[in-house]
Tab-separated table of C-alpha atoms and ligand atoms in Angstrom:
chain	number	residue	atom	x	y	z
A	1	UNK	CA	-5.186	-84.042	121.883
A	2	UNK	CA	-1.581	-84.808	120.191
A	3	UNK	CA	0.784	-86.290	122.522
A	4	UNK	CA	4.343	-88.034	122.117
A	5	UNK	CA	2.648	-91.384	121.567
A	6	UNK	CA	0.250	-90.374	118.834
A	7	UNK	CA	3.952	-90.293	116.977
A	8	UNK	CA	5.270	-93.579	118.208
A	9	UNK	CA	1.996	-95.598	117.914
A	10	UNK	CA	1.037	-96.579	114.467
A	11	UNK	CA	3.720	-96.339	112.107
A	12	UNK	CA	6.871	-97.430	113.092
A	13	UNK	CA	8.017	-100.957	112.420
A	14	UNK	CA	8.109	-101.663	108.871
A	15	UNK	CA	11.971	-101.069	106.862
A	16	UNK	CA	11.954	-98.771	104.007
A	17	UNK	CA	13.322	-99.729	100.428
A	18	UNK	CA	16.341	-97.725	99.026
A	19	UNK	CA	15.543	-94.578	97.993
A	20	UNK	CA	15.908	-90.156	97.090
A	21	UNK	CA	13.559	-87.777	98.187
A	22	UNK	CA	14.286	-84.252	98.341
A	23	UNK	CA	12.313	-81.232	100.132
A	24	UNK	CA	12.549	-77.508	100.339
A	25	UNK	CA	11.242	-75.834	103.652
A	26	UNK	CA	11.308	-72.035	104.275
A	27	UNK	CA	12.868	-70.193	107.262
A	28	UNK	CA	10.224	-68.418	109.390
A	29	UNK	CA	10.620	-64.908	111.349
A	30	UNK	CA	8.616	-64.887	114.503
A	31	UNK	CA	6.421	-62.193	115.736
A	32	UNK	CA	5.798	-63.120	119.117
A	33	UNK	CA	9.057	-64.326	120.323
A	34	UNK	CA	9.753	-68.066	121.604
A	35	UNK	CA	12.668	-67.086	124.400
A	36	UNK	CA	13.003	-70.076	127.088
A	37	UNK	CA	12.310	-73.863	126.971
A	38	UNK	CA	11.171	-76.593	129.089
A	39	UNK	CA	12.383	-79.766	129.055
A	40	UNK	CA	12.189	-81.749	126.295
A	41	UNK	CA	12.614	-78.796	123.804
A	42	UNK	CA	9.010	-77.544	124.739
A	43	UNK	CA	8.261	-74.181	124.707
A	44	UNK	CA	8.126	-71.802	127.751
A	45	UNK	CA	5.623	-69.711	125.622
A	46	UNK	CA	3.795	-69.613	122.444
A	47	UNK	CA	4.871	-68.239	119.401
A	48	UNK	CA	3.507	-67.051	116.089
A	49	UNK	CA	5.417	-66.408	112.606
A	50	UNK	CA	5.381	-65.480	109.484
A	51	UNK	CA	6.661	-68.441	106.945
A	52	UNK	CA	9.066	-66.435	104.690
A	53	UNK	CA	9.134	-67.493	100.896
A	54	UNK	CA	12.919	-67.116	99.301
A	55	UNK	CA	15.046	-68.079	102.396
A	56	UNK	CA	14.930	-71.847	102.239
A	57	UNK	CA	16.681	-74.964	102.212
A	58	UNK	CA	16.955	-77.725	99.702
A	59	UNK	CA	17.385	-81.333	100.734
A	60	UNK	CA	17.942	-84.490	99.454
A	61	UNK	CA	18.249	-87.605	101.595
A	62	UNK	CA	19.320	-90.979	100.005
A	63	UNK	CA	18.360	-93.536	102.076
A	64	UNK	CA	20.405	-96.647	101.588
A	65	UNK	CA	18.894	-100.338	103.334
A	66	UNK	CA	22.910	-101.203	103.721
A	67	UNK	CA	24.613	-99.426	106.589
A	68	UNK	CA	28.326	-98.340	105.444
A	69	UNK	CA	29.591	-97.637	108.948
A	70	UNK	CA	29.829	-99.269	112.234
A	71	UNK	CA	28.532	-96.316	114.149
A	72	UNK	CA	24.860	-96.222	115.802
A	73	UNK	CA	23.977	-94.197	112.958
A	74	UNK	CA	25.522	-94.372	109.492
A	75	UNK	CA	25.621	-90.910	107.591
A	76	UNK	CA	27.093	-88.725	105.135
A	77	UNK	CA	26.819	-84.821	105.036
A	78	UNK	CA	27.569	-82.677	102.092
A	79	UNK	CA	26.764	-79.138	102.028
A	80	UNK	CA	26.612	-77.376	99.090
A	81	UNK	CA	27.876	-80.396	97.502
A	82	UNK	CA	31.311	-80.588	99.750
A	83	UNK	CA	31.560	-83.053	102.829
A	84	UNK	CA	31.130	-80.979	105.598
A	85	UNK	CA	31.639	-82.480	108.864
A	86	UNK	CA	31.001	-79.478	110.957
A	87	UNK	CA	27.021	-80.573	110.865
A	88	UNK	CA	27.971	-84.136	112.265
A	89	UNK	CA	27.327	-83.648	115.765
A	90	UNK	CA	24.009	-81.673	115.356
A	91	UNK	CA	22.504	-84.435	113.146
A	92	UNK	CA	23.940	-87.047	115.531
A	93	UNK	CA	21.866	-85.687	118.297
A	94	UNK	CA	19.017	-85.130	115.876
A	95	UNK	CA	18.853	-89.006	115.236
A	96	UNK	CA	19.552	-89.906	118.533
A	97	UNK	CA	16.161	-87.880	119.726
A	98	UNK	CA	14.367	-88.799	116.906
A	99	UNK	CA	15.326	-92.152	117.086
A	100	UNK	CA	11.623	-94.276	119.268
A	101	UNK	CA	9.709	-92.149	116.592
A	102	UNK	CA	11.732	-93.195	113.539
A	103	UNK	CA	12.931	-96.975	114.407
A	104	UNK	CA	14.663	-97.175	110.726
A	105	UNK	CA	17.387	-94.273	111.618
A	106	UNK	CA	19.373	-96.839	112.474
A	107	UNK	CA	18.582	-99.599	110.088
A	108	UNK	CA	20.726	-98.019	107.096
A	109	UNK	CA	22.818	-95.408	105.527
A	110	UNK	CA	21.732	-91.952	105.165
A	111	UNK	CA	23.006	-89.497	102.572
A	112	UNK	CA	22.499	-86.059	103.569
A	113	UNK	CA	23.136	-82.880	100.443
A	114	UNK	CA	21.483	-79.992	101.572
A	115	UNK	CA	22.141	-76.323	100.574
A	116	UNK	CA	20.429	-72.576	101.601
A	117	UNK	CA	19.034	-70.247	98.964
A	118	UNK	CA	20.490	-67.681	101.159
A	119	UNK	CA	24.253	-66.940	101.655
A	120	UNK	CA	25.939	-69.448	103.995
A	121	UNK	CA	27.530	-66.303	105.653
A	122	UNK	CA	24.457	-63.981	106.200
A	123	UNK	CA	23.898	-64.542	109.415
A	124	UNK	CA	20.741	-65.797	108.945
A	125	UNK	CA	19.753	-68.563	110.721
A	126	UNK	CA	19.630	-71.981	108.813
A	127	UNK	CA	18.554	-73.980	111.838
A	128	UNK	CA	14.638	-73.773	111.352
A	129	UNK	CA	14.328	-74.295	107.665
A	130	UNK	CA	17.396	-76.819	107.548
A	131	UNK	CA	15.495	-79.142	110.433
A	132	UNK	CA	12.487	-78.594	108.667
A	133	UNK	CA	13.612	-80.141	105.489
A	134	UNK	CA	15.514	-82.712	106.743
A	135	UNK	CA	12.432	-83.941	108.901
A	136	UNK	CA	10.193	-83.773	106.015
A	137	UNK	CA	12.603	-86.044	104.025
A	138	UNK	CA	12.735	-88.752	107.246
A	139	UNK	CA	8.679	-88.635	106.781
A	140	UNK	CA	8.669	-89.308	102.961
A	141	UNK	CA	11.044	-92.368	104.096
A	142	UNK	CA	8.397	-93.279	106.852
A	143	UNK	CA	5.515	-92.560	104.523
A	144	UNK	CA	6.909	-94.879	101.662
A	145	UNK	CA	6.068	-98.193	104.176
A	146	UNK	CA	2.973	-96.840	105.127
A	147	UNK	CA	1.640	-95.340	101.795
A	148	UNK	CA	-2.102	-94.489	103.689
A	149	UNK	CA	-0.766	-92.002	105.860
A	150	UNK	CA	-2.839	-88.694	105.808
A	151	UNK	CA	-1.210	-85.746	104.865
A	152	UNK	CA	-2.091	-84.244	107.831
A	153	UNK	CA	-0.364	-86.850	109.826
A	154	UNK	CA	2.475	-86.654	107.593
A	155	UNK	CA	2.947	-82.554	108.459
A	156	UNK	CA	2.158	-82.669	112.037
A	157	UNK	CA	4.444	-85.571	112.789
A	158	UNK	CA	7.449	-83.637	110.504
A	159	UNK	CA	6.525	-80.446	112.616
A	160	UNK	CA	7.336	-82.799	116.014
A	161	UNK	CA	9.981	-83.817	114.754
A	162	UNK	CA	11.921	-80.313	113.340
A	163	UNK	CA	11.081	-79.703	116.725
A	164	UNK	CA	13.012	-81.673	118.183
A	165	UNK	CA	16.018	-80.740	115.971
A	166	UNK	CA	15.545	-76.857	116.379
A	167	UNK	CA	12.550	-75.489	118.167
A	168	UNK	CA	11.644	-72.909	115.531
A	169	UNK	CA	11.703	-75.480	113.229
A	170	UNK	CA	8.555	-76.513	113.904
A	171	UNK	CA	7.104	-73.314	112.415
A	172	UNK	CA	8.452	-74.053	109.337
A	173	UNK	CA	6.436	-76.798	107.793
A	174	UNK	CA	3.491	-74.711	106.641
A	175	UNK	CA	2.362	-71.399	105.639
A	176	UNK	CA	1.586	-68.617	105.694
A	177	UNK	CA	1.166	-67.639	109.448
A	178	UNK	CA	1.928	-70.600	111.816
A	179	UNK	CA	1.311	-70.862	115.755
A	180	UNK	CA	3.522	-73.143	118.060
A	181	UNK	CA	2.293	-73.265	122.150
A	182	UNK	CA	-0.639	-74.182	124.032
A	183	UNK	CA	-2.316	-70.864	123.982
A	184	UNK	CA	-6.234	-70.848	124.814
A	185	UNK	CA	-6.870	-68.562	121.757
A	186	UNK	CA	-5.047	-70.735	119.151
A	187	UNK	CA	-7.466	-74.018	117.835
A	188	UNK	CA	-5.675	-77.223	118.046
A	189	UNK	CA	-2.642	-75.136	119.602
A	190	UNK	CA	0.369	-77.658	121.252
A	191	UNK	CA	3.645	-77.095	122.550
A	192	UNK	CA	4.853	-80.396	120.357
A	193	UNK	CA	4.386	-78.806	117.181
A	194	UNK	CA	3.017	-76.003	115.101
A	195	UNK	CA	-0.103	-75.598	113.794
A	196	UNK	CA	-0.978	-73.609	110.587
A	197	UNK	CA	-3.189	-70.482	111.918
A	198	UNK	CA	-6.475	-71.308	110.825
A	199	UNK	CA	-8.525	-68.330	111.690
A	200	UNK	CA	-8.924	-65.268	109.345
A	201	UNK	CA	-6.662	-63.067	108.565
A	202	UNK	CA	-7.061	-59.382	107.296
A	203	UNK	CA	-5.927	-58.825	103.484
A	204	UNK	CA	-3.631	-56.312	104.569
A	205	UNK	CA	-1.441	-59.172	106.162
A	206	UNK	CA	-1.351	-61.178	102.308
A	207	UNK	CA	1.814	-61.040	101.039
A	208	UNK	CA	3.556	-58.870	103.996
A	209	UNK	CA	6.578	-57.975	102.655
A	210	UNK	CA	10.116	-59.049	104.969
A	211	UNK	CA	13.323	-57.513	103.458
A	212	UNK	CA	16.520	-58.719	106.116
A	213	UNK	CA	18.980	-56.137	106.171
A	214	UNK	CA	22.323	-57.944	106.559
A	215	UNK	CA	24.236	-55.768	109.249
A	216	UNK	CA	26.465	-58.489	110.243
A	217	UNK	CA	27.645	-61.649	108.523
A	218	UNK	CA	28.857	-65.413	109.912
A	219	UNK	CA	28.620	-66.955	113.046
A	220	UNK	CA	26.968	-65.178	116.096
A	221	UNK	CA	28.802	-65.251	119.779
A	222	UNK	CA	25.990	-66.570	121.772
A	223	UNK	CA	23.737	-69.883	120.246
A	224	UNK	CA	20.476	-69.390	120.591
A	225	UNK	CA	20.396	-72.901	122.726
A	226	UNK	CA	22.570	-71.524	125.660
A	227	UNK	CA	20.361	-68.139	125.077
A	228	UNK	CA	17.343	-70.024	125.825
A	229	UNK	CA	19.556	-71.366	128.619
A	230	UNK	CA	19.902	-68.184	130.200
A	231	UNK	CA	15.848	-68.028	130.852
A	232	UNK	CA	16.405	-70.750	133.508
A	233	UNK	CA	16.578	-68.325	136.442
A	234	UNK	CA	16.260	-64.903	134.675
A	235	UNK	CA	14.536	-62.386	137.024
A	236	UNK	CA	12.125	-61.319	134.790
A	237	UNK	CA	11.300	-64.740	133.197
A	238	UNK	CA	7.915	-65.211	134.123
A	239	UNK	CA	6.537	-61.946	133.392
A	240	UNK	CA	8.187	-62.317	129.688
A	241	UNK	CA	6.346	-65.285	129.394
A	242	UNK	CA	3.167	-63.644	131.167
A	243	UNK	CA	3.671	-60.629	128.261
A	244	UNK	CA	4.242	-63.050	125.770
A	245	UNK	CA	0.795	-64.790	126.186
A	246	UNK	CA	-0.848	-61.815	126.055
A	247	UNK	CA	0.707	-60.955	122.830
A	248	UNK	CA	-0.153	-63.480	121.203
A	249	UNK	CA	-3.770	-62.695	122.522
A	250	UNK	CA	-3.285	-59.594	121.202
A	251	UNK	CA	-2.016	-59.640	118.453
A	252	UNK	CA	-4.353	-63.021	116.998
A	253	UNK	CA	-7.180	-59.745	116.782
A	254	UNK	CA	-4.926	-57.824	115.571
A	255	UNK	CA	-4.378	-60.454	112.307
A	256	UNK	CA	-8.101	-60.442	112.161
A	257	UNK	CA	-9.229	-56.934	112.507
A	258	UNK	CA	-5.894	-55.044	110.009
A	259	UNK	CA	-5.004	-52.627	112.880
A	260	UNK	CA	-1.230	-52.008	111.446
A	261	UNK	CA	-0.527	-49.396	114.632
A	262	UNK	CA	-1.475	-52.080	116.909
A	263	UNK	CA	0.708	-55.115	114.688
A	264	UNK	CA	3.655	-52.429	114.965
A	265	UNK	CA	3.312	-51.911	118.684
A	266	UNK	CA	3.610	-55.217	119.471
A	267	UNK	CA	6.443	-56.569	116.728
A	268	UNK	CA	8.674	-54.099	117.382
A	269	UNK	CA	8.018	-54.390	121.317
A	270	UNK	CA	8.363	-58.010	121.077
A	271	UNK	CA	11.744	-57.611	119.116
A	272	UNK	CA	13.096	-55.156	121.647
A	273	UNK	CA	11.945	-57.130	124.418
A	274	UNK	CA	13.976	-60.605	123.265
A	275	UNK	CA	17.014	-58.571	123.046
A	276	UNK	CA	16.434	-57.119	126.524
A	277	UNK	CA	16.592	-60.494	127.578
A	278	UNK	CA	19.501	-61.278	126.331
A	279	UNK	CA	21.201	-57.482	127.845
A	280	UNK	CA	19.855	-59.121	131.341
A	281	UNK	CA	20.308	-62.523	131.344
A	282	UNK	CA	23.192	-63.340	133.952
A	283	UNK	CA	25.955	-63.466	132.169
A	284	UNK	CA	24.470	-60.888	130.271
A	285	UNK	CA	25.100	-60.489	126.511
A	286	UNK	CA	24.640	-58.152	123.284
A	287	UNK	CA	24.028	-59.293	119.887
A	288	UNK	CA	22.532	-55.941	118.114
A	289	UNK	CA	25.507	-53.708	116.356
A	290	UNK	CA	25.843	-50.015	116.508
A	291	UNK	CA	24.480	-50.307	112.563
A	292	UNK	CA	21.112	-52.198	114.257
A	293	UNK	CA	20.114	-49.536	116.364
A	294	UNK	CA	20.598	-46.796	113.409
A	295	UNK	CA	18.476	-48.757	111.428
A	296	UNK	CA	16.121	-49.163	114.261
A	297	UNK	CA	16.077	-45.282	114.424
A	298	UNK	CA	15.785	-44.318	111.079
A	299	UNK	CA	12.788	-46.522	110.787
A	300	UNK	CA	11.163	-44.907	113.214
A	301	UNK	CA	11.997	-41.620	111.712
A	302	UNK	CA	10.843	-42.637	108.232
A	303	UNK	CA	7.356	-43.814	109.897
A	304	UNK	CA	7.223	-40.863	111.095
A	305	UNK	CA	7.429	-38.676	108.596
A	306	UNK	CA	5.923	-40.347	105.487
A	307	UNK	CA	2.763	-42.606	108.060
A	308	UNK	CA	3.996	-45.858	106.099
A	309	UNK	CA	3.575	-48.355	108.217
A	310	UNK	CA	6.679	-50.271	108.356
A	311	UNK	CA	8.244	-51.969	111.430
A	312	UNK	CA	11.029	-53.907	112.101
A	313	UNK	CA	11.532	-57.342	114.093
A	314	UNK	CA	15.112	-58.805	115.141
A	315	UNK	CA	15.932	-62.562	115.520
A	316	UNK	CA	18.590	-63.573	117.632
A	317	UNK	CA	21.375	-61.508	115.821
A	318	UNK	CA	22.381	-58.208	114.891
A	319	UNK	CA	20.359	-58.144	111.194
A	320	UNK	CA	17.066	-56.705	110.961
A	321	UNK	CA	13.875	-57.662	109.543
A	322	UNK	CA	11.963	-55.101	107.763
A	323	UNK	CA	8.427	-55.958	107.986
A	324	UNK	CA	5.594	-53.958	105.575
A	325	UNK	CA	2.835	-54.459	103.750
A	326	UNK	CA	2.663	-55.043	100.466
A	327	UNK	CA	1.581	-52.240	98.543
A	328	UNK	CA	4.252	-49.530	99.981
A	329	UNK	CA	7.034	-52.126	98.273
A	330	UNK	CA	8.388	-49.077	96.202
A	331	UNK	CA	8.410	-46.473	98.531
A	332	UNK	CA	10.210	-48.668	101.341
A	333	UNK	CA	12.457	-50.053	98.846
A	334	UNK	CA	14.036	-46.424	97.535
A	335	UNK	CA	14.113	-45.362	101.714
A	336	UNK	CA	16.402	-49.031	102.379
A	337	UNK	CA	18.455	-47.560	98.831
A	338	UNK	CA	18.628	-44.540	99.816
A	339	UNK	CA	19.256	-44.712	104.248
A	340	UNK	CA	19.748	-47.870	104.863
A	341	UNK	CA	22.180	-49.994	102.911
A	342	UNK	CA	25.110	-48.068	104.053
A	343	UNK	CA	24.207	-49.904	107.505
A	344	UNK	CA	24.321	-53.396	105.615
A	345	UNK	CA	27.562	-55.196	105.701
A	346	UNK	CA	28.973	-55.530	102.182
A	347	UNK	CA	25.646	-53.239	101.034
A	348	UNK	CA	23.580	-56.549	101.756
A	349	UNK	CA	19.724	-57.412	102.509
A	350	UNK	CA	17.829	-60.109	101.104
A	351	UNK	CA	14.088	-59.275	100.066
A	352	UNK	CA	11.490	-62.048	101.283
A	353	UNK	CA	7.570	-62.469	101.675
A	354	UNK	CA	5.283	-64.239	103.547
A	355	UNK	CA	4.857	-68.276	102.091
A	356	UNK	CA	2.922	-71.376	101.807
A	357	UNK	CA	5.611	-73.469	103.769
A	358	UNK	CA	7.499	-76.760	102.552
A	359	UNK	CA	7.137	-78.151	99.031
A	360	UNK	CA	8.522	-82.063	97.826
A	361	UNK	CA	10.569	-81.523	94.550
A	362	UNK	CA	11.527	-83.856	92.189
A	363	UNK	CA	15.006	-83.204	91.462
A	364	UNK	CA	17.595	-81.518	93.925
A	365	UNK	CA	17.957	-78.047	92.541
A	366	UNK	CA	18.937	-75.005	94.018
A	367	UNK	CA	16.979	-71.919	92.832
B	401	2P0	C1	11.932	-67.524	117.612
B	401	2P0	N1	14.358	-67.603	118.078
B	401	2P0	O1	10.794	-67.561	118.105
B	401	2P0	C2	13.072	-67.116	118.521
B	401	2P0	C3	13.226	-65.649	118.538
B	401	2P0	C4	15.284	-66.575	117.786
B	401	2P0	C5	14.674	-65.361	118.287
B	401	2P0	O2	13.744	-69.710	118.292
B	401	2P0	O3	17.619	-74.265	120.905
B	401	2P0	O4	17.186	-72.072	116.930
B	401	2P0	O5	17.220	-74.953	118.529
B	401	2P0	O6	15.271	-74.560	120.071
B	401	2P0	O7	14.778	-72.417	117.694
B	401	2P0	C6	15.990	-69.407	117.779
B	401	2P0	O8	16.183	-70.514	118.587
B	401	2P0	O9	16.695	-72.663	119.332
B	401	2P0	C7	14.627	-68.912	118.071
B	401	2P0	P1	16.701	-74.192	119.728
B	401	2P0	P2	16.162	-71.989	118.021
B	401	2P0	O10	12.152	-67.739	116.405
């Protein structure tokens, strides 16, 4: 059973030489919703996701033995290659939490370049694969003083730790199909990190398609921190949680036995039902757009009509995830051509597929 100490215990003290590494980790998009947190950054819930394949981040970390600054931790942050001191804060309190499981965080200087494949402005959230990446580069830093760490160690202890930076995060270490709760049906499942699913999974689900349709760009109104916030007290918290649970139950068959009506049902219910959270939390708030909800509809009315079996999911935003399996590509591509981008700010969506999860690189290089 994994708990905080299995993190702190046995490799912590040695300090690392100077050194690059640089990692890419994928964003994920959740099918059973995590929506409400305990304390510290656990989840009120499990959660399962699909690891997505062409949203990602790319990071390198320089790791210096001579601190430049003063300050408890000594960093630089350059995104897209400019200094960008917007991130400051959030990788401040990164370090600070990450700090009795990395002891070396504040034995140097860090320099941080990072940079998404996706458009800085698509509203797509960076959070999850931009953790991820970062936490992978801490544990090639750890793993260079301790070079007989198992790789399994190695992954588990980077999931913790994207955990701590972003919850999702955690989900975005591996591939394809990733769990993160205790949950009786999920093997080896833990609220401190995510575990790859490791059960088997019906051949429909290889390669399940995820085009995002970009309906509205930049910075949402509400974080998905204080959303999670607004569970504390919610009067229908505990039977989302309750539902949740037995979503996951349900849908873990589902994965398993190919039913695509059932996988539908409980995506799309599961989107709808996040949202409804948000419409009800106290104060209450809205992220979907007119344009989501005509997207939402002509979905629906495209199912309907032509029995593809396409559904959507929403994250916390207003853009929409188109989720289908791989071999109606074509057809669902000329419906999004020919209905859908007009809903898709600046004609916009981004087409994705399910992944393997994080990969170490050799050279920073955006793709
Ligand atoms: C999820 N989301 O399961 C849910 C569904 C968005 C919608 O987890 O406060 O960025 O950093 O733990 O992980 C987004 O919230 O929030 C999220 P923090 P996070 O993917």
């Amino acid at each position: 059973m994994i708990s905080e100490d299995t993190f702190k215990l046995i490799y912590s003290s040695k300090q690392p030489i100077s050194q690059s590494v640089v990692w890419s980790a994928p964003s994920n998009i959740a099918l059973v919703k995590y929506w409400g947190k305990k304390p510290v950054q656990l989840p009120a819930n499990a959660s399962v996701s699909f690891t997505l394949s062409n949203c990602k981040t790319i990071t390198e970390l320089t790791y210096s033995c001579d601190k430049l600054h003063d300050s408890r931790f000594s960093f630089d942050v350059l995104v897209d290659n400019v200094a960008n001191e917007s991130f400051r804060p959030k990788i401040e309190a990164f370090f600070e939490k990450t700090l009795e499981f990395l002891p070396f965080l504040t034995a140097g200087h860090f320099t941080i370049r990072t940079a998404n494949t996706f458009p800085h402005s698509s509203g797509i959230a960076s959070s999850a694969s931009g953790m991820a990446a970062l936490s992978l580069c801490l544990m090639s830093i750890e793993k260079s003083c301790h070079p007989t760490m198992s790789e399994a160690f190695f992954l588990t202890k980077a999931s913790f730790l994207a955990r701590l930076g972003s919850g999702s995060a955690c989900r975005s270490i591996s591939g394809p199909i990733v769990a993160w709760g205790n949950h009786g049906a999920i093997d080896h499942g833990s609220d401190l990190v995510g575990v790859t699913l490791n059960r088997p999974v019906h051949d429909v689900f290889s390669s399940y398609q995820d085009t995002i349709l970009i309906v509205e760009e930049g910075q949402k109104q509400v974080s998905s921190t204080s959303g999670h916030d607004l569970m504390h007290g919610h009067p229908f918290a505990q039977k989302r949680f309750e539902q949740a649970e037995q979503n996951l139950t349900d849908l873990l068959e589902i994965l398993a036995n190919g039913d695509l009506t059932g996988f539908i049902s409980i995506v799309e219910s599961e989107a709808l039902t996040l949202h409804a959270m948000m419409m009800t939390s106290h104060p209450s708030y809205l992220l979907m757009q007119p344009a989501t909800l005509s997207i939402i509809q002509a979905v629906w009315k495209f199912r309907q009509a032509t029995g593809i079996p396409i559904c959507f999911t929403l994250d916390a935003g207003a853009n929409v995830h188109l989720l289908y399996p791989n071999y109606c590509k074509k057809e669902v591509l000329a419906f999004i051509l020919k209905d859908l981008v007009a809903y898709c700010q600046n004609g916009r969506y981004i087409c994705d597929e399910m992944g393997a999860g994080s990969k170490q690189l050799n050279e920073y290089k955006i793709l």
